[in-house]
XYZ file of C-alpha atoms in Angstrom:
752
model
C 147.941 108.805 33.952
C 151.482 107.447 33.989
C 151.945 105.931 37.429
C 154.699 103.655 38.700
C 153.842 99.992 38.849
C 154.280 98.041 42.060
C 157.407 96.470 40.615
C 158.858 99.898 39.770
C 158.048 101.222 43.243
C 159.759 98.252 44.821
C 162.843 98.756 42.661
C 163.088 102.337 43.956
C 163.329 101.206 47.556
C 166.752 101.190 49.123
C 167.798 97.675 50.053
C 168.931 97.059 53.628
C 172.618 97.676 54.126
C 174.433 95.225 56.450
C 176.819 97.214 58.583
C 179.874 96.803 60.727
C 180.073 93.502 62.537
C 176.414 92.730 61.865
C 175.554 89.087 61.366
C 172.686 87.810 59.296
C 169.697 86.627 61.344
C 168.900 82.943 61.197
C 166.300 82.077 58.573
C 162.759 81.415 59.915
C 162.099 77.835 60.903
C 159.311 75.894 59.278
C 156.184 75.522 61.365
C 156.375 72.391 63.461
C 154.196 70.571 65.953
C 157.145 69.614 68.132
C 156.890 70.922 71.693
C 158.855 74.073 72.455
C 161.353 73.788 75.360
C 160.324 75.927 78.298
C 163.504 78.028 78.247
C 163.047 78.713 74.524
C 159.382 79.573 75.048
C 160.305 82.072 77.766
C 162.873 83.645 75.454
C 160.557 83.914 72.447
C 157.536 85.242 74.324
C 159.724 87.797 76.055
C 161.210 88.812 72.688
C 157.733 89.033 71.172
C 156.371 91.258 73.926
C 159.138 93.825 73.431
C 157.182 94.883 70.327
C 153.942 95.376 72.317
C 154.774 98.036 74.873
C 151.158 98.155 76.135
C 150.804 94.386 76.353
C 148.973 91.745 74.311
C 145.545 90.151 74.885
C 145.948 86.616 76.113
C 143.649 85.109 73.499
C 145.760 86.728 70.724
C 149.078 85.446 72.028
C 149.093 81.987 70.287
C 148.231 83.449 66.852
C 150.832 86.236 67.070
C 153.418 83.727 68.335
C 152.783 81.289 65.452
C 152.791 84.068 62.810
C 156.061 85.464 64.130
C 158.085 82.313 64.793
C 156.410 79.857 62.354
C 155.983 77.272 65.094
C 152.991 76.050 67.076
C 152.337 77.681 70.442
C 152.239 74.968 73.185
C 148.691 74.607 74.431
C 149.741 74.202 78.051
C 151.661 77.447 77.952
C 148.437 79.443 78.399
C 148.392 78.211 81.987
C 148.486 81.215 84.295
C 151.301 79.837 86.433
C 153.428 79.105 83.375
C 152.859 82.589 81.967
C 153.655 84.243 85.271
C 157.222 82.984 84.934
C 157.538 84.729 81.598
C 155.496 87.896 81.916
C 152.993 89.725 84.030
C 149.305 88.919 83.525
C 147.021 91.796 84.429
C 143.276 91.242 84.901
C 140.993 94.283 84.559
C 138.590 94.456 87.508
C 135.544 94.528 85.252
C 136.535 91.398 83.424
C 137.373 88.023 84.891
C 137.749 85.840 81.846
C 141.122 84.662 80.621
C 140.587 85.907 77.084
C 140.599 89.484 78.386
C 143.827 89.159 80.321
C 146.686 91.410 79.188
C 150.125 89.878 78.884
C 153.004 92.351 79.259
C 156.777 92.185 79.478
C 156.950 94.081 82.762
C 156.349 91.595 85.599
C 157.464 92.337 89.139
C 160.895 91.041 90.081
C 160.941 88.610 92.993
C 163.456 89.178 95.771
C 165.267 85.978 94.890
C 165.185 86.605 91.120
C 168.355 87.799 89.328
C 168.380 91.318 87.856
C 168.381 91.793 84.056
C 172.164 92.204 84.210
C 172.524 88.926 86.113
C 170.496 86.692 83.834
C 171.918 83.343 82.979
C 173.542 82.783 79.636
C 170.507 80.767 78.531
C 168.296 83.838 78.914
C 170.271 85.872 76.345
C 169.022 85.768 72.758
C 172.313 85.324 70.928
C 170.576 85.582 67.558
C 169.201 89.062 68.173
C 170.630 91.763 65.941
C 169.485 95.328 65.246
C 167.752 95.968 61.933
C 170.008 96.819 58.963
C 170.925 100.435 58.300
C 168.991 101.935 55.380
C 170.796 104.497 53.219
C 169.018 107.903 53.357
C 166.735 108.542 50.410
C 167.540 112.247 49.916
C 169.845 113.259 47.070
C 172.711 114.656 49.159
C 172.547 113.465 52.766
C 174.999 114.767 55.344
C 177.555 112.470 56.926
C 180.154 112.691 59.661
C 183.398 111.142 58.424
C 184.758 109.121 61.363
C 187.987 107.553 60.119
C 189.638 105.798 57.184
C 192.550 103.464 56.667
C 192.088 103.553 52.893
C 189.588 105.096 50.516
C 187.724 101.794 50.092
C 186.986 101.583 53.841
C 185.774 105.027 54.934
C 183.752 104.947 58.159
C 180.867 107.423 58.175
C 177.788 108.211 60.242
C 174.670 109.655 58.597
C 173.368 112.883 60.113
C 169.635 113.380 60.488
C 166.456 112.674 62.429
C 166.438 108.906 61.939
C 170.204 108.593 62.306
C 172.389 110.800 64.520
C 169.407 112.294 66.378
C 167.923 108.847 67.033
C 171.304 107.647 68.282
C 171.611 110.567 70.716
C 168.149 109.786 72.031
C 169.054 106.103 72.490
C 172.290 106.936 74.299
C 170.400 109.236 76.667
C 168.136 106.290 77.503
C 171.153 104.001 77.917
C 172.781 106.460 80.311
C 169.610 106.675 82.376
C 169.177 102.887 82.410
C 172.707 101.661 83.048
C 173.672 104.289 85.621
C 170.827 102.844 87.681
C 170.931 99.146 86.808
C 174.492 98.426 85.667
C 176.146 95.230 86.862
C 179.335 94.043 85.114
C 178.879 90.973 82.968
C 180.708 87.854 84.046
C 183.800 87.268 81.962
C 182.881 83.605 81.428
C 179.596 84.577 79.781
C 181.085 87.014 77.258
C 181.647 85.730 73.743
C 183.239 87.077 70.579
C 180.569 88.720 68.435
C 178.301 89.488 71.372
C 176.710 92.933 71.673
C 177.354 94.754 74.936
C 176.970 98.125 76.602
C 180.246 99.829 77.522
C 180.721 102.578 80.087
C 182.581 105.484 78.473
C 183.632 108.883 79.756
C 181.262 111.184 81.659
C 178.992 108.267 82.616
C 177.978 107.737 78.977
C 177.092 104.240 77.765
C 177.714 103.080 74.187
C 176.837 99.987 72.197
C 179.725 97.765 71.193
C 180.541 94.343 69.778
C 183.156 92.051 71.306
C 186.100 91.333 69.003
C 188.257 89.342 71.422
C 188.452 88.404 75.122
C 191.786 87.980 76.881
C 192.214 87.732 80.669
C 190.418 90.781 82.099
C 190.623 92.849 78.904
C 188.114 92.941 76.092
C 188.685 94.346 72.612
C 185.495 95.948 71.339
C 184.165 97.718 68.270
C 181.865 100.678 68.939
C 179.152 99.815 66.415
C 177.776 103.375 66.264
C 181.173 105.056 65.890
C 183.272 102.552 63.952
C 186.487 102.437 65.984
C 188.071 99.805 68.263
C 189.194 100.013 71.874
C 190.493 97.667 74.572
C 188.560 98.076 77.834
C 188.489 96.431 81.240
C 185.786 93.810 81.641
C 184.332 95.752 84.594
C 183.134 98.420 82.151
C 181.054 95.960 80.125
C 177.405 95.014 80.649
C 175.094 92.918 78.564
C 173.094 94.984 76.054
C 169.476 95.203 77.123
C 166.901 94.320 74.476
C 165.352 97.810 74.102
C 168.694 98.984 72.717
C 168.613 96.542 69.818
C 165.951 98.540 67.956
C 168.242 101.131 66.313
C 170.485 100.005 63.410
C 174.228 100.268 63.900
C 175.053 103.856 62.935
C 178.642 103.350 61.782
C 178.668 102.526 58.063
C 181.357 102.201 55.441
C 181.624 103.711 51.972
C 184.029 103.866 49.031
C 185.319 107.093 47.482
C 184.737 107.342 43.739
C 187.700 107.992 41.464
C 190.292 106.990 44.049
C 190.086 103.202 43.740
C 193.479 102.728 42.056
C 195.244 104.694 44.821
C 193.156 103.582 47.814
C 196.202 102.726 49.994
C 198.468 105.556 48.905
C 199.733 107.205 52.135
C 199.730 110.688 50.574
C 196.118 110.326 49.453
C 194.972 108.802 52.757
C 196.683 111.606 54.702
C 195.009 114.241 52.538
C 191.600 112.638 53.108
C 192.184 112.534 56.864
C 193.007 116.245 56.938
C 190.167 117.394 54.702
C 187.397 114.977 55.728
C 187.865 113.223 59.072
C 185.866 114.729 61.915
C 183.880 116.955 59.539
C 180.241 116.921 58.491
C 180.130 116.779 54.681
C 177.525 116.339 51.982
C 177.671 113.055 50.129
C 176.617 112.233 46.563
C 175.799 108.527 46.343
C 176.704 107.154 42.910
C 176.016 103.481 43.634
C 173.924 102.119 46.480
C 175.459 98.929 47.827
C 176.674 97.383 51.075
C 179.497 99.934 50.835
C 178.080 102.706 48.625
C 180.306 104.487 46.105
C 180.253 108.200 46.953
C 181.681 111.665 46.406
C 182.237 113.864 49.454
C 181.577 117.614 49.250
C 182.544 120.394 51.632
C 179.642 122.852 51.439
C 180.755 125.176 54.240
C 182.071 127.888 51.895
C 180.704 129.844 48.963
C 181.567 127.031 46.537
C 180.957 123.314 47.002
C 184.349 121.594 47.098
C 184.697 118.079 45.665
C 186.889 116.435 48.324
C 187.595 113.376 46.155
C 188.955 115.535 43.324
C 190.923 117.823 45.634
C 192.655 114.908 47.350
C 193.421 113.219 44.031
C 195.432 116.321 43.069
C 197.700 115.626 46.051
C 199.220 112.838 43.945
C 200.602 115.390 41.484
C 204.374 115.537 41.182
C 205.039 119.203 41.943
C 208.468 119.019 40.302
C 206.497 118.822 37.043
C 204.536 122.015 37.784
C 205.192 125.343 36.120
C 207.234 127.358 38.644
C 206.465 130.980 37.784
C 208.187 133.878 39.555
C 207.253 137.544 39.807
C 209.202 139.827 37.405
C 210.407 136.792 35.422
C 209.820 136.494 31.669
C 208.920 133.340 29.725
C 209.054 132.653 25.995
C 207.493 130.007 23.732
C 204.227 130.436 25.607
C 201.135 128.933 23.986
C 197.850 130.751 24.687
C 195.291 127.930 24.606
C 192.053 129.674 25.567
C 190.568 133.164 25.932
C 187.391 133.438 28.011
C 184.641 136.014 27.534
C 185.854 137.980 30.581
C 189.369 138.311 29.133
C 190.888 135.545 31.258
C 193.654 133.633 29.468
C 194.942 130.090 29.776
C 198.585 129.654 28.833
C 200.939 126.702 28.470
C 204.426 127.582 29.655
C 207.256 125.166 28.702
C 208.002 122.778 31.586
C 209.061 119.238 32.433
C 205.404 118.401 33.000
C 204.391 119.522 29.506
C 207.139 117.390 27.983
C 206.216 114.318 30.027
C 202.522 114.813 29.268
C 203.190 114.796 25.527
C 205.300 111.655 25.780
C 202.755 109.811 27.936
C 199.754 110.690 25.791
C 201.709 109.609 22.706
C 202.229 106.177 24.330
C 198.532 105.985 25.224
C 197.578 106.692 21.611
C 199.963 103.965 20.430
C 198.306 101.494 22.799
C 194.824 102.500 21.675
C 195.885 102.018 18.040
C 197.528 98.656 18.672
C 194.487 96.847 20.032
C 190.731 96.755 19.792
C 189.000 99.156 22.150
C 187.121 97.033 24.684
C 184.144 97.965 26.832
C 186.301 98.496 29.918
C 187.851 101.575 28.262
C 184.471 103.290 27.864
C 183.304 105.471 30.754
C 180.395 103.589 32.289
C 179.889 105.798 35.360
C 180.583 109.491 34.700
C 180.696 111.794 37.722
C 181.982 115.255 38.593
C 185.718 115.291 39.249
C 186.463 112.170 37.222
C 189.540 112.478 34.982
C 189.477 110.664 31.660
C 190.603 111.030 28.029
C 188.960 112.736 25.051
C 190.077 112.819 21.408
C 190.328 116.458 20.310
C 191.937 118.103 17.274
C 193.714 114.921 16.229
C 195.142 113.840 19.595
C 194.151 112.573 23.017
C 193.734 115.090 25.828
C 193.085 114.936 29.563
C 189.657 116.189 30.659
C 187.864 116.484 33.980
C 184.088 116.049 34.112
C 182.537 119.233 35.528
C 178.796 118.636 35.029
C 176.680 115.616 34.064
C 173.582 116.639 32.120
C 172.244 113.171 31.321
C 173.321 109.641 30.512
C 174.449 110.905 27.084
C 175.837 114.410 27.517
C 178.122 116.162 29.978
C 180.515 119.093 30.349
C 184.270 118.686 30.609
C 187.231 120.969 31.166
C 190.455 120.279 29.318
C 193.057 120.182 32.085
C 195.909 121.340 29.874
C 194.192 124.077 27.863
C 191.456 125.425 30.161
C 188.807 124.889 27.497
C 185.284 123.893 28.525
C 183.087 121.848 26.197
C 179.934 119.734 26.165
C 180.601 116.254 24.806
C 178.974 112.860 24.489
C 179.669 110.304 27.198
C 180.404 107.752 24.484
C 183.362 109.859 23.297
C 185.202 109.618 26.619
C 187.746 106.915 27.429
C 189.103 105.582 30.701
C 192.823 106.061 31.290
C 194.522 102.663 30.777
C 195.647 101.264 34.134
C 199.282 101.015 33.025
C 199.382 104.801 32.442
C 197.042 105.919 35.218
C 199.599 106.963 37.834
C 201.790 108.761 35.282
C 198.865 110.746 33.884
C 197.425 111.601 37.302
C 200.850 112.688 38.622
C 201.282 115.384 35.960
C 199.779 118.687 37.210
C 197.407 120.596 34.878
C 199.512 122.460 32.327
C 197.056 125.310 31.723
C 198.053 128.367 33.777
C 195.230 130.840 34.428
C 196.301 134.413 33.636
C 194.888 137.861 33.091
C 196.281 141.014 31.529
C 197.818 143.287 34.145
C 197.350 147.043 34.527
C 194.408 147.517 32.180
C 192.634 150.884 32.580
C 190.092 150.718 35.390
C 187.296 152.140 33.243
C 187.270 149.204 30.806
C 184.698 147.316 32.905
C 183.018 144.287 31.350
C 184.699 143.001 28.214
C 182.862 143.639 24.970
C 182.505 140.877 22.372
C 184.712 142.840 19.979
C 187.505 143.121 22.553
C 187.341 139.380 23.286
C 187.277 138.553 19.574
C 190.254 140.820 18.878
C 192.254 139.200 21.678
C 191.438 135.713 20.444
C 192.364 136.496 16.886
C 195.602 138.084 18.048
C 196.990 135.549 20.517
C 195.393 132.135 19.992
C 197.804 129.790 18.221
C 200.400 132.534 17.977
C 203.763 130.665 17.846
C 205.929 133.356 19.496
C 203.999 134.536 22.537
C 205.875 135.649 25.637
C 204.754 136.746 29.087
C 206.195 138.787 31.928
C 204.789 137.955 35.365
C 203.680 140.998 37.359
C 201.813 139.420 40.295
C 200.706 135.972 41.480
C 197.451 135.702 43.433
C 197.564 132.261 45.069
C 194.103 132.605 46.633
C 192.433 133.196 43.254
C 194.828 130.945 41.290
C 195.488 133.884 38.980
C 198.742 135.132 37.418
C 198.820 138.773 36.278
C 200.989 139.158 33.168
C 202.098 141.381 30.352
C 201.486 139.474 27.134
C 203.581 139.840 23.965
C 203.181 138.295 20.529
C 206.880 138.435 19.712
C 209.914 137.340 21.689
C 212.451 140.127 21.027
C 210.488 142.932 22.688
C 209.284 142.784 26.313
C 208.570 146.527 26.584
C 205.274 147.018 28.438
C 204.266 149.809 26.029
C 204.326 147.309 23.142
C 202.395 144.608 24.985
C 198.942 143.303 24.180
C 197.847 144.983 27.413
C 198.411 148.393 25.843
C 197.141 147.532 22.354
C 193.764 146.267 23.589
C 192.886 149.576 25.242
C 191.860 151.021 21.864
C 188.512 152.734 22.424
C 186.903 151.212 19.331
C 187.120 147.736 20.827
C 185.074 148.753 23.850
C 182.065 150.283 22.057
C 178.842 148.299 21.812
C 177.482 148.222 18.247
C 174.010 149.687 17.907
C 172.452 147.598 15.135
C 174.134 144.271 15.792
C 174.180 142.513 19.136
C 177.203 140.240 18.769
C 178.041 137.126 20.754
C 181.334 136.136 22.250
C 182.872 132.977 21.013
C 182.408 129.945 23.231
C 185.288 127.730 24.131
C 186.299 125.254 21.491
C 185.427 121.611 21.834
C 186.837 119.136 19.369
C 187.966 119.773 15.813
C 185.913 122.846 14.974
C 188.659 125.189 13.834
C 190.115 128.026 15.885
C 188.071 129.386 18.762
C 188.570 132.919 17.491
C 186.816 132.316 14.178
C 183.366 133.851 13.777
C 180.963 134.073 10.887
C 178.581 136.963 10.254
C 175.037 136.109 9.215
C 173.145 138.734 7.232
C 169.390 139.235 7.450
C 168.761 137.572 4.106
C 170.480 134.430 5.418
C 168.078 134.209 8.349
C 165.048 133.244 6.297
C 164.843 129.967 8.187
C 164.228 131.923 11.377
C 160.590 132.500 10.434
C 159.864 128.843 9.677
C 157.664 127.079 12.213
C 157.624 123.380 13.010
C 154.393 121.521 12.502
C 152.390 121.802 15.709
C 150.270 118.962 17.041
C 147.623 120.557 19.255
C 145.345 118.500 21.529
C 141.763 118.030 20.386
C 138.580 119.085 22.152
C 137.201 116.326 24.381
C 140.544 114.490 24.469
C 142.178 113.130 27.628
C 145.962 113.489 27.674
C 148.689 112.891 30.237
C 150.503 116.158 30.909
C 153.287 117.680 32.959
C 152.649 121.219 34.220
C 155.873 123.180 33.752
C 154.582 126.654 34.738
C 151.593 127.584 36.900
C 150.938 131.299 37.431
C 147.279 130.942 38.437
C 144.214 129.035 37.166
C 143.829 131.559 34.363
C 147.332 130.910 33.000
C 149.444 127.807 33.197
C 151.557 125.801 30.754
C 151.649 122.056 30.306
C 153.597 119.607 28.147
C 152.437 116.305 26.696
C 153.792 113.511 28.891
C 154.100 111.195 25.881
C 156.433 113.597 24.082
C 158.741 114.468 26.988
C 161.303 111.810 26.104
C 161.590 113.284 22.598
C 162.155 116.730 24.116
C 164.908 115.355 26.362
C 166.690 113.879 23.337
C 166.322 117.175 21.460
C 167.762 119.133 24.399
C 170.808 116.853 24.534
C 171.372 117.217 20.790
C 171.107 121.013 21.000
C 173.569 121.080 23.901
C 176.114 119.053 21.962
C 175.555 120.952 18.704
C 175.872 124.512 20.011
C 178.781 123.660 22.306
C 180.883 122.051 19.598
C 180.303 124.321 16.590
C 181.488 127.788 15.695
C 179.414 130.588 17.109
C 177.903 133.118 14.742
C 177.346 136.829 15.052
C 173.732 137.477 14.093
C 171.308 140.340 13.528
C 168.418 139.605 15.873
C 164.786 140.513 15.236
C 161.786 140.487 17.521
C 159.255 137.650 17.133
C 161.766 135.377 15.388
C 162.884 131.916 16.477
C 166.334 131.264 17.927
C 168.291 128.948 20.180
C 169.283 130.511 23.504
C 171.511 129.308 26.307
C 169.925 129.590 29.746
C 172.235 128.497 32.565
C 173.929 125.415 31.091
C 171.324 124.271 28.562
C 170.104 125.377 25.128
C 166.416 126.053 24.448
C 164.204 126.848 21.468
C 162.982 130.394 22.047
C 160.942 133.242 20.599
C 162.725 136.601 20.816
C 160.333 138.998 22.569
C 162.474 142.102 23.015
C 165.949 143.639 22.709
C 167.143 145.705 25.654
C 169.768 148.442 25.600
C 171.933 146.823 28.293
C 172.938 143.852 26.137
C 170.139 141.603 27.376
C 167.297 140.128 25.355
C 163.908 138.840 26.469
C 163.006 135.350 25.227
C 160.104 132.930 25.621
C 160.945 129.227 25.964
C 158.724 127.526 23.411
C 158.975 124.089 25.053
C 158.633 125.106 28.704
C 156.539 128.279 28.673
C 158.969 130.378 30.698
C 160.110 133.946 30.025
C 163.832 134.604 30.511
C 166.306 137.465 30.240
C 169.573 136.310 28.686
C 172.718 137.976 27.462
C 172.546 138.716 23.748
C 175.785 136.737 23.399
C 173.871 133.586 24.375
C 171.628 133.551 21.287
C 172.202 131.584 18.056
C 170.175 130.715 14.949
C 167.791 127.784 15.363
C 168.880 125.246 12.765
C 166.404 123.212 10.721
C 167.116 119.894 12.427
C 165.893 121.373 15.720
C 162.594 122.509 14.185
C 161.092 119.096 13.483
C 159.671 118.405 16.937
C 156.545 120.500 17.617
C 156.901 123.089 20.345
C 155.916 121.407 23.601
C 154.580 124.306 25.694
C 150.762 124.450 25.620
C 149.312 127.635 27.161
C 146.217 126.761 29.171
C 143.355 128.019 31.317
C 141.552 125.947 33.967
C 138.009 124.967 32.964
C 135.103 124.736 35.392
C 135.924 127.778 37.468
C 135.715 131.482 36.724
C 137.344 134.386 38.476
C 138.197 137.784 37.057
C 141.153 138.410 39.362
C 143.057 135.650 41.135
C 144.608 136.622 44.441
C 148.200 135.727 45.238
C 146.946 133.310 47.920
C 144.755 131.510 45.373
C 147.624 131.406 42.902
C 149.838 129.769 45.546
C 147.179 127.145 46.315
C 146.833 126.344 42.616
C 150.577 126.289 42.069
C 151.177 123.912 44.960
C 148.687 121.417 43.524
C 149.774 121.368 39.883
C 153.235 122.830 39.165
C 156.027 120.355 38.357
C 153.554 117.457 38.579
C 152.288 114.788 36.151
C 148.512 115.150 35.769
C 145.640 114.391 33.364
C 144.080 117.114 31.202
C 140.570 116.925 29.729
C 140.481 119.429 26.872
C 137.250 121.467 26.830
C 137.945 123.960 24.029
C 140.792 125.380 21.939
C 141.338 129.020 20.951
C 143.254 128.929 17.682
C 145.845 131.464 16.504
C 148.224 131.890 13.571
C 151.249 131.291 15.776
C 151.400 128.102 17.845
C 152.699 129.975 20.903
C 149.635 132.243 20.846
C 147.149 129.354 20.903
C 145.375 128.593 24.156
C 143.380 125.650 25.468
C 140.787 125.497 28.224
C 141.096 122.239 30.145
C 140.032 120.421 33.256
C 143.016 119.165 35.263
C 142.873 115.972 37.318
C 145.376 114.639 39.858
C 145.226 110.823 39.618
C 148.184 110.048 41.880
C 146.058 108.782 44.789
C 145.030 105.108 44.608
C 141.330 105.467 45.434
C 140.260 108.947 44.382
C 140.829 111.533 41.655
C 141.266 115.187 42.579
C 139.628 117.595 40.108
C 141.550 120.821 40.460
C 138.614 123.050 39.421
C 136.546 121.593 42.302
C 139.373 122.293 44.708
C 139.733 125.892 43.505
C 135.941 126.425 43.605
C 135.855 125.256 47.224
C 138.722 127.595 48.003
C 136.850 130.559 46.499
C 133.749 129.703 48.543
C 135.750 129.517 51.766
C 137.481 132.764 50.868
C 134.144 134.528 50.345
C 132.913 133.286 53.740
C 135.954 134.701 55.477
C 135.329 138.072 53.832
C-alpha cells in the first residue's frame, strides 16, 4: 500500500513561524557537573513545574530537571528546607517517605514575601518566550486583517479554535488574574524587549512587548494585535508565566502579485478599504516566516480576489473606454462571442493605442535577448497577470484557474477570450514595462444585443454560430449604446456590420431574430464553438463530421485487467454500496493525470466539431472544467446527454455541446475505472445506512485490493471483479472491509 515515509510526513509539517518581536530562545547548554547557583535553580525548577499543574514526584525531579535543562541537578537541592523556598512539598498522610512527596508550584506566600508582581528582577526569566505561531494546516483559513503599511507587511490574526478563540480564553484569564493581583512594575526594572501585561479599556489586560522606555511613558507593541501604543508606566505589569503558553497571535504576510507596487499609496489605500478590519479567507501560496498569500472576500455570492481587485486600482482611467448612452462608435472590433450571445468588443481609445505600442516594445525586447528563467512563470496563481503569445503577437492574460503544475485557464484581458494553456507558455511581464502594462485598463468591453424578443430564451448553437460568422473579424463594425449596467458590467448595444447605416431595423439585433436560427435540429445535436486560444483560426469556424468519419469512435484501447489472486494498490473513486463500487489502479494514476492535462489543452485549443452522436460510442466530454473519456449512454430531448466516465466510474448529464470525438492519441491508456463487488460478504439488498458505512470507509481513499474472481465481458466497461478490500493506513493493524461490513450486518440483525 503506498504510504508516506517518515521523511515525507515530516516534510508535510508546517515549520514554526517566528512572529512579531519574538526572539529566538537560547540554545540548550551542554550537560555540566558545575554547581547550579541557588537563584538559577529556583528559577529553573519554578519554570519546570509550570508544565506539571498537578505537581511532580520528588524522586522524579532530578531526572526531569536534567532531561529538560541538560545540566546535573544539585544533590543537596533535594533537601526539604531548600525545596520549600522554591515550591510547596505536600506529603500524603498514608506515606511518609521522601520519594512519595509531591512537588508543586503553588506554595503558600509568607506575610513578608513579595507578591508575584513585586518579584525582584533576578526572579524574572528574561529568556522565556511563547512558542512560535504555526500556520493553520487547512487549505483556506480565515484571517482578520489588522493593518498594513505596505503589501509586504500585512498584519493578520488567524481565526479559529487554536488561534482567536484561544486568545479570547487567555485574555479572560488575564482579566481575572490582573484585576485581582495587579501591581505596577517598577520603571527601573522594565527593559526593551520585555514582555508585559498592559491594562486596556474596560478592565481588559493584553500582552505586549516593550519597544522603548522614556521617563514615565512606555512604547509597546501589542503582540496579539500587531499595533503600537504609548502608555503610562502605571498601566504596565510584568507578564505572569502562565500567559507565555500561547504563541503571539499577530502575524505578518505578503500579498501575491503586488510586490512591485508594495508602497504605492493608491494600492495601500485600496487594501485598507477592502481588507482592514475584515475577516477574509486566505490562500497560502508559500509558507514562510511571512507567507505569500491571496486574500478572498467570501461574504457574497462570488469569492472576490482582493489582491486582483486592488491591483486594478492602479489603472489609469484616462485610458479607459468612456462609453455614453445614445452615443455611436465606429471601427469597433468584436473579439469574442460567448455561447450565451454575450459579446466582447474593442472600441478605439487611448488605452488601445498605448497597449499596442507597449506590447510592441515588449516583443522587441524579447527578440533582442535570450529568454532567461526569470521570465518564465514559476508560481502561477489566480489573479496573476502575465503575457501569452497568441496569433502572432503577445497578449495580456489573467490566470483564472490553476488545474495543475502544467495546465491552467486564462482570460485574455483585451479580447475576453478564455483558454486553457500550458504554464510553460506564459511569460512574466518585464520589470521595465510592468507599471505601463498594469496601468492600461482591459480593452475588452462586455456587451450584449439590446431589445431582442423576450421569447428567444437560451441561445441555440446555430444562432451563436451565425453571430460569430457574421461579426468576428468584421472590419467595419459599429455600435450604438442603449444602456449601461454598471452593476453587471454590461453594455447594451445595437450592433452593425457597416458604418454608414445606424438604423436599428438594419442592425444585427433584428437580423438574428430569424426563426430558423432558434430551432433545435432533430438528428444532429450540435455544439457551440468554444473560445479561441492561440493560433487555431477564427473562433467561428466549425467542421461537420459525418457518420462514416466516426469509425474511430468504436475503437477500444487495450485494457489491462487485474488477475485473480493478485494484490494491487487501488484508489476507490465511487462507492455506492458493497455490491457496486469503482476503483482505479494506484500505479496508473499519474498516467491518468498526464492524460487529463493533455486532453484539457487539446480540446481547449483546437477547433470544435459538430458531430452526429450515437449511443454506446466513445467520446470526450467536458464536465465542469475538465475533459473526460466517456461512453455515451443516452440522448435526451432537452439538449442533454447521459455519459459514463470510463476512468472514474461516474455517470454524468452534460450539455450536448460539451461532447467531442475522442481522438486516437487519447485511446492508448487503458480505461482506469474497474467496476467491483466486495468479496467475503453477501447481502441481497443493502440498506442506505449500510451503504453510508461502506462509503465512509472506502470512498476517495487509497486501499489494497485482493482480486478473488473476474467476470469477463466483450466491453471493458461491462467487466466486473470481485475483490477483498483492505485498509492498511494504520501502523499496527489492517482493516478488512468485508469483516467490518459483516459485523455491521450482525449488529443490524440484533437490533431488528
